[in-house]
Amino acid sequence: MTFDEIRGWLLETDPVQLESLWAAADRTRAENVGDQVHLRGLIEISNICRRQCLYCGIRAGNADIHRYRLTEDEVLNCARTAAKFGYGSIVIQSGEDSGLDAAWVAEIVRKIKTETDLAITLSLGERSDEDWILWKKAGADRYLLRFETSNARLFKAIHPSTAKNRNGSPIEPEEPRIEMLRKLRGLGYEIGSGVMVGIPGQSYTDLVRDLQLFRDLNLDMIGLGPFLPHPNTPLGQLFESDPETGTYKPGQPNEEQRLFFEKSDLPALSLKDQVSSSELLAFKMIALTRLLCPRSNIPSTTAIATIDGQNGRKLGLSRGANVVMPNLTPLQYRKDYEIYPNKAATQQTPEQTHEQVLRHLSEIGRTPGVGRGDSRVYAN
Ligand code: 5AD
């Protein structure tokens, strides 16, 4: 697909044409990764974060949430639950928590590997090479690090410098996440990345480049979802929900917000170029990701399940996705991992989330995956 063809799909509004896009993505999914839906149990082990990402509800600057870190026993119990539910893998995720001791994480990985057959994905942010090497040796299989946007200027604008980078030196100039992903692949990890769709200052051209970058990086896993404005973040305050379409649009910034926008490095876009953070656009991105990266593992993400609680997850799976990440975090911590508002499954126990996911699969005639669901990107 050429640049212009991809862009054309992103702007397509004709329902008949869109049906053909969904059908092509669904067919490509079935032919390349089959009908099984791999379940990855998500364990949010810490919401402590040193970063100030302008979009994220658990940014260091949000004083309104209670910070937690799970104990080793709590993490091991979540992993046991995943094994009991028959999942092939778990994803251990956290904020960029400098207090998360690398040896402690390694020990947990080792214990889970001894006790279960689960594949282990880590999603712990930017860490030192030494930590990544240690965790690989301990048995970790995969690493997730979203690059969030391929537009370097936009990336920089929404990720203000923090005091230290992942190696402990001042953060600028930052090693681009693309380089970190290549490094992680070199260390033997399956690598995953992804973007948000509808970031203020993000254009359709940016989204085309995101998709091309997914392809060029040969990603094993690609996660994406709509940007969902969080009220306790600088970017959240710039957006308003549109009750008619259920999408978020740039709001009418007040004086303070206007000054913030002006001082920031966010690209100033006309409304015509600004990508909306709509469910439809997220589905187009999933479908195009499937067409460009036929063998990648693509989740129907929590952000999509959040923007459309009834059908989001199922539609994602019917438009290119082949993975779901049911949340296994103990109920009492879920509300504190609110990276965006009204996050799906915040009021559920792991059992309830599990049952809901199984119900969604059966409603669309798909079955839970058997085995680890390893990447087929480099398979023969
Ligand atoms: N809206 C949508 N997605 C978000 N993320 C973080 N904050 C938001 C938000 N407000 C996504 C980022 C991050 C992933 C864990 O969640 O892409 O990498």
Short mmCIF file of N, CA, C and O in Angstrom, two decimals, residues 169-244:
data_model
loop_
_atom_site.label_atom_id
_atom_site.label_comp_id
_atom_site.label_asym_id
_atom_site.label_seq_id
_atom_site.Cartn_x
_atom_site.Cartn_y
_atom_site.Cartn_z
N SER A 169 21.53 9.35 33.48
CA SER A 169 22.11 10.65 33.13
C SER A 169 21.00 11.58 32.66
O SER A 169 19.88 11.12 32.40
N PRO A 170 21.29 12.88 32.57
CA PRO A 170 20.23 13.81 32.18
C PRO A 170 19.56 13.35 30.90
O PRO A 170 20.20 12.78 30.02
N ILE A 171 18.25 13.62 30.81
CA ILE A 171 17.46 12.90 29.81
C ILE A 171 17.72 13.33 28.36
O ILE A 171 17.44 12.59 27.45
N GLU A 172 18.30 14.51 28.15
CA GLU A 172 18.48 14.92 26.75
C GLU A 172 19.92 14.80 26.32
O GLU A 172 20.80 15.10 27.10
N PRO A 173 20.21 14.42 25.08
CA PRO A 173 19.25 13.94 24.11
C PRO A 173 18.84 12.51 24.40
O PRO A 173 19.66 11.69 24.76
N GLU A 174 17.56 12.26 24.28
CA GLU A 174 17.02 10.96 24.60
C GLU A 174 17.32 9.97 23.48
O GLU A 174 17.26 10.32 22.33
N GLU A 175 17.63 8.76 23.87
CA GLU A 175 17.76 7.71 22.86
C GLU A 175 16.36 7.42 22.34
O GLU A 175 15.46 7.17 23.13
N PRO A 176 16.17 7.50 21.03
CA PRO A 176 14.80 7.28 20.55
C PRO A 176 14.32 5.87 20.89
O PRO A 176 15.10 4.93 20.91
N ARG A 177 13.02 5.77 21.14
CA ARG A 177 12.47 4.45 21.49
C ARG A 177 12.65 3.45 20.35
O ARG A 177 12.73 2.25 20.61
N ILE A 178 12.71 3.93 19.12
CA ILE A 178 12.93 3.02 17.99
C ILE A 178 14.25 2.28 18.20
O ILE A 178 14.35 1.07 17.95
N GLU A 179 15.28 3.02 18.65
CA GLU A 179 16.58 2.39 18.91
C GLU A 179 16.48 1.40 20.05
O GLU A 179 17.10 0.33 20.03
N MET A 180 15.71 1.77 21.08
CA MET A 180 15.56 0.85 22.21
C MET A 180 14.87 -0.44 21.76
O MET A 180 15.24 -1.53 22.19
N LEU A 181 13.89 -0.30 20.87
CA LEU A 181 13.18 -1.49 20.39
C LEU A 181 14.13 -2.40 19.62
O LEU A 181 14.13 -3.62 19.78
N ARG A 182 14.98 -1.79 18.78
CA ARG A 182 15.95 -2.60 18.03
C ARG A 182 16.90 -3.31 18.98
O ARG A 182 17.26 -4.46 18.79
N LYS A 183 17.30 -2.59 20.03
CA LYS A 183 18.20 -3.17 21.03
C LYS A 183 17.52 -4.35 21.72
O LYS A 183 18.12 -5.41 21.89
N LEU A 184 16.25 -4.16 22.10
CA LEU A 184 15.53 -5.24 22.76
C LEU A 184 15.42 -6.47 21.86
O LEU A 184 15.60 -7.61 22.32
N ARG A 185 15.19 -6.24 20.59
CA ARG A 185 15.14 -7.38 19.65
C ARG A 185 16.49 -8.07 19.63
O ARG A 185 16.57 -9.30 19.67
N GLY A 186 17.57 -7.27 19.59
CA GLY A 186 18.93 -7.83 19.59
C GLY A 186 19.21 -8.68 20.83
O GLY A 186 19.99 -9.63 20.78
N LEU A 187 18.57 -8.34 21.93
CA LEU A 187 18.76 -9.10 23.17
C LEU A 187 17.95 -10.39 23.17
O LEU A 187 18.06 -11.20 24.09
N GLY A 188 17.09 -10.57 22.17
CA GLY A 188 16.34 -11.81 22.07
C GLY A 188 14.88 -11.71 22.47
O GLY A 188 14.16 -12.70 22.51
N TYR A 189 14.42 -10.51 22.78
CA TYR A 189 13.01 -10.33 23.11
C TYR A 189 12.16 -10.32 21.84
O TYR A 189 12.61 -9.80 20.81
N GLU A 190 10.94 -10.83 21.93
CA GLU A 190 9.91 -10.43 20.96
C GLU A 190 9.59 -8.99 21.32
O GLU A 190 9.51 -8.65 22.51
N ILE A 191 9.39 -8.13 20.33
CA ILE A 191 9.17 -6.73 20.66
C ILE A 191 7.78 -6.25 20.25
O ILE A 191 7.23 -6.64 19.22
N GLY A 192 7.23 -5.40 21.10
CA GLY A 192 5.92 -4.83 20.82
C GLY A 192 5.97 -3.32 20.96
O GLY A 192 6.74 -2.79 21.76
N SER A 193 5.16 -2.64 20.17
CA SER A 193 5.08 -1.20 20.28
C SER A 193 3.68 -0.76 19.88
O SER A 193 2.79 -1.59 19.74
N GLY A 194 3.53 0.54 19.72
CA GLY A 194 2.21 1.00 19.34
C GLY A 194 2.07 2.49 19.55
O GLY A 194 3.03 3.17 19.95
N VAL A 195 0.88 3.00 19.27
CA VAL A 195 0.64 4.44 19.32
C VAL A 195 -0.74 4.73 19.91
O VAL A 195 -1.57 3.84 20.03
N MET A 196 -0.93 6.00 20.24
CA MET A 196 -2.26 6.50 20.55
C MET A 196 -2.78 7.23 19.31
O MET A 196 -2.02 7.85 18.58
N VAL A 197 -4.09 7.19 19.13
CA VAL A 197 -4.71 7.80 17.96
C VAL A 197 -5.57 8.97 18.42
O VAL A 197 -6.51 8.78 19.19
N GLY A 198 -5.21 10.17 17.97
CA GLY A 198 -6.00 11.34 18.35
C GLY A 198 -5.32 12.23 19.37
O GLY A 198 -5.98 13.00 20.07
N ILE A 199 -4.00 12.14 19.45
CA ILE A 199 -3.25 13.03 20.36
C ILE A 199 -3.39 14.46 19.81
O ILE A 199 -3.28 14.67 18.61
N PRO A 200 -3.63 15.45 20.68
CA PRO A 200 -3.65 16.83 20.19
C PRO A 200 -2.34 17.15 19.48
O PRO A 200 -1.26 16.88 20.00
N GLY A 201 -2.44 17.66 18.25
CA GLY A 201 -1.24 17.94 17.48
C GLY A 201 -0.84 16.81 16.54
O GLY A 201 0.16 16.92 15.83
N GLN A 202 -1.62 15.72 16.53
CA GLN A 202 -1.30 14.58 15.66
C GLN A 202 -2.10 14.69 14.35
O GLN A 202 -3.30 14.95 14.39
N SER A 203 -1.41 14.49 13.23
CA SER A 203 -2.08 14.65 11.93
C SER A 203 -2.23 13.29 11.23
O SER A 203 -1.64 12.30 11.63
N TYR A 204 -3.01 13.29 10.15
CA TYR A 204 -3.18 12.06 9.37
C TYR A 204 -1.86 11.59 8.78
O TYR A 204 -1.59 10.39 8.72
N THR A 205 -1.03 12.54 8.39
CA THR A 205 0.30 12.18 7.88
C THR A 205 1.09 11.42 8.95
O THR A 205 1.76 10.43 8.67
N ASP A 206 0.99 11.89 10.20
CA ASP A 206 1.68 11.19 11.30
C ASP A 206 1.20 9.74 11.39
O ASP A 206 2.00 8.82 11.58
N LEU A 207 -0.12 9.54 11.27
CA LEU A 207 -0.66 8.18 11.40
C LEU A 207 -0.17 7.27 10.27
O LEU A 207 0.14 6.10 10.50
N VAL A 208 -0.08 7.81 9.06
CA VAL A 208 0.45 6.99 7.96
C VAL A 208 1.88 6.57 8.28
O VAL A 208 2.26 5.41 8.13
N ARG A 209 2.66 7.52 8.79
CA ARG A 209 4.06 7.19 9.14
C ARG A 209 4.13 6.18 10.28
O ARG A 209 5.00 5.32 10.31
N ASP A 210 3.20 6.29 11.24
CA ASP A 210 3.16 5.30 12.33
C ASP A 210 3.00 3.90 11.73
O ASP A 210 3.72 2.96 12.10
N LEU A 211 2.04 3.78 10.81
CA LEU A 211 1.75 2.47 10.21
C LEU A 211 2.96 1.95 9.43
O LEU A 211 3.30 0.77 9.51
N GLN A 212 3.61 2.85 8.70
CA GLN A 212 4.78 2.42 7.93
C GLN A 212 5.91 1.99 8.85
O GLN A 212 6.65 1.06 8.56
N LEU A 213 6.01 2.67 9.99
CA LEU A 213 7.05 2.31 10.95
C LEU A 213 6.76 0.95 11.59
O LEU A 213 7.68 0.14 11.80
N PHE A 214 5.49 0.66 11.88
CA PHE A 214 5.14 -0.68 12.38
C PHE A 214 5.70 -1.73 11.42
O PHE A 214 6.31 -2.71 11.83
N ARG A 215 5.46 -1.50 10.14
CA ARG A 215 5.89 -2.47 9.13
C ARG A 215 7.41 -2.55 9.08
O ARG A 215 7.99 -3.62 9.09
N ASP A 216 8.06 -1.38 9.06
CA ASP A 216 9.52 -1.38 8.89
C ASP A 216 10.24 -2.01 10.09
O ASP A 216 11.34 -2.53 9.95
N LEU A 217 9.63 -1.94 11.26
CA LEU A 217 10.27 -2.51 12.46
C LEU A 217 9.98 -4.00 12.61
O LEU A 217 10.52 -4.64 13.51
N ASN A 218 9.13 -4.56 11.73
CA ASN A 218 8.76 -5.98 11.87
C ASN A 218 8.30 -6.32 13.29
O ASN A 218 8.73 -7.32 13.87
N LEU A 219 7.43 -5.50 13.84
CA LEU A 219 7.03 -5.68 15.23
C LEU A 219 6.29 -7.01 15.43
O LEU A 219 5.47 -7.40 14.59
N ASP A 220 6.58 -7.67 16.53
CA ASP A 220 5.86 -8.91 16.86
C ASP A 220 4.48 -8.60 17.42
O ASP A 220 3.56 -9.39 17.26
N MET A 221 4.38 -7.46 18.12
CA MET A 221 3.12 -7.10 18.78
C MET A 221 2.86 -5.61 18.55
O MET A 221 3.79 -4.80 18.65
N ILE A 222 1.61 -5.28 18.23
CA ILE A 222 1.29 -3.87 17.96
C ILE A 222 -0.01 -3.51 18.67
O ILE A 222 -1.07 -4.05 18.37
N GLY A 223 0.09 -2.59 19.64
CA GLY A 223 -1.09 -2.20 20.40
C GLY A 223 -1.45 -0.75 20.12
O GLY A 223 -0.57 0.11 20.13
N LEU A 224 -2.71 -0.50 19.86
CA LEU A 224 -3.09 0.90 19.67
C LEU A 224 -4.51 1.15 20.11
O LEU A 224 -5.35 0.26 20.14
N GLY A 225 -4.74 2.38 20.47
CA GLY A 225 -6.08 2.74 20.92
C GLY A 225 -6.26 4.23 20.83
O GLY A 225 -5.29 4.97 20.61
N PRO A 226 -7.52 4.68 20.99
CA PRO A 226 -7.79 6.12 20.95
C PRO A 226 -7.17 6.82 22.14
O PRO A 226 -7.10 6.25 23.23
N PHE A 227 -6.67 8.04 21.94
CA PHE A 227 -6.28 8.90 23.05
C PHE A 227 -7.54 9.27 23.82
O PHE A 227 -8.53 9.70 23.22
N LEU A 228 -7.54 9.05 25.13
CA LEU A 228 -8.70 9.37 25.95
C LEU A 228 -8.31 10.43 26.97
O LEU A 228 -7.47 10.19 27.83
N PRO A 229 -8.88 11.62 26.86
CA PRO A 229 -8.45 12.74 27.71
C PRO A 229 -8.69 12.46 29.19
O PRO A 229 -9.80 12.08 29.58
N HIS A 230 -7.67 12.62 29.99
CA HIS A 230 -7.79 12.45 31.43
C HIS A 230 -7.80 13.83 32.08
O HIS A 230 -6.88 14.62 31.86
N PRO A 231 -8.82 14.13 32.89
CA PRO A 231 -8.97 15.50 33.41
C PRO A 231 -7.78 15.99 34.23
O PRO A 231 -7.52 17.19 34.26
N ASN A 232 -7.06 15.08 34.89
CA ASN A 232 -5.93 15.52 35.71
C ASN A 232 -4.62 15.58 34.95
O ASN A 232 -3.55 15.39 35.52
N THR A 233 -4.70 15.81 33.64
CA THR A 233 -3.48 15.91 32.83
C THR A 233 -3.56 17.17 31.98
O THR A 233 -4.67 17.64 31.67
N PRO A 234 -2.42 17.72 31.58
CA PRO A 234 -2.45 18.93 30.75
C PRO A 234 -3.21 18.72 29.44
O PRO A 234 -3.99 19.59 29.04
N LEU A 235 -3.04 17.57 28.77
CA LEU A 235 -3.72 17.39 27.48
C LEU A 235 -5.20 17.09 27.66
O LEU A 235 -6.02 17.46 26.81
N GLY A 236 -5.54 16.45 28.76
CA GLY A 236 -6.94 16.09 28.99
C GLY A 236 -7.80 17.32 29.04
O GLY A 236 -8.94 17.33 28.58
N GLN A 237 -7.24 18.40 29.59
CA GLN A 237 -8.02 19.61 29.76
C GLN A 237 -8.26 20.34 28.45
O GLN A 237 -9.10 21.23 28.38
N LEU A 238 -7.52 19.96 27.42
CA LEU A 238 -7.71 20.63 26.13
C LEU A 238 -8.85 20.02 25.32
O LEU A 238 -9.23 20.54 24.28
N PHE A 239 -9.36 18.89 25.76
CA PHE A 239 -10.33 18.17 24.94
C PHE A 239 -11.71 18.13 25.59
O PHE A 239 -11.85 18.14 26.80
N GLU A 240 -12.74 18.06 24.74
CA GLU A 240 -14.11 17.94 25.21
C GLU A 240 -14.74 16.74 24.55
O GLU A 240 -14.45 16.47 23.39
N SER A 241 -15.62 16.07 25.27
CA SER A 241 -16.30 14.96 24.61
C SER A 241 -17.50 15.52 23.85
O SER A 241 -18.15 16.46 24.28
N ASP A 242 -17.73 14.95 22.67
CA ASP A 242 -18.84 15.38 21.83
C ASP A 242 -19.97 14.37 22.04
O ASP A 242 -19.88 13.23 21.59
N PRO A 243 -21.04 14.78 22.77
CA PRO A 243 -22.06 13.80 23.16
C PRO A 243 -22.75 13.17 21.95
O PRO A 243 -23.23 12.04 22.02
N GLU A 244 -22.79 13.86 20.83
CA GLU A 244 -23.50 13.31 19.66
C GLU A 244 -22.77 12.12 19.06
O GLU A 244 -23.37 11.11 18.73
#
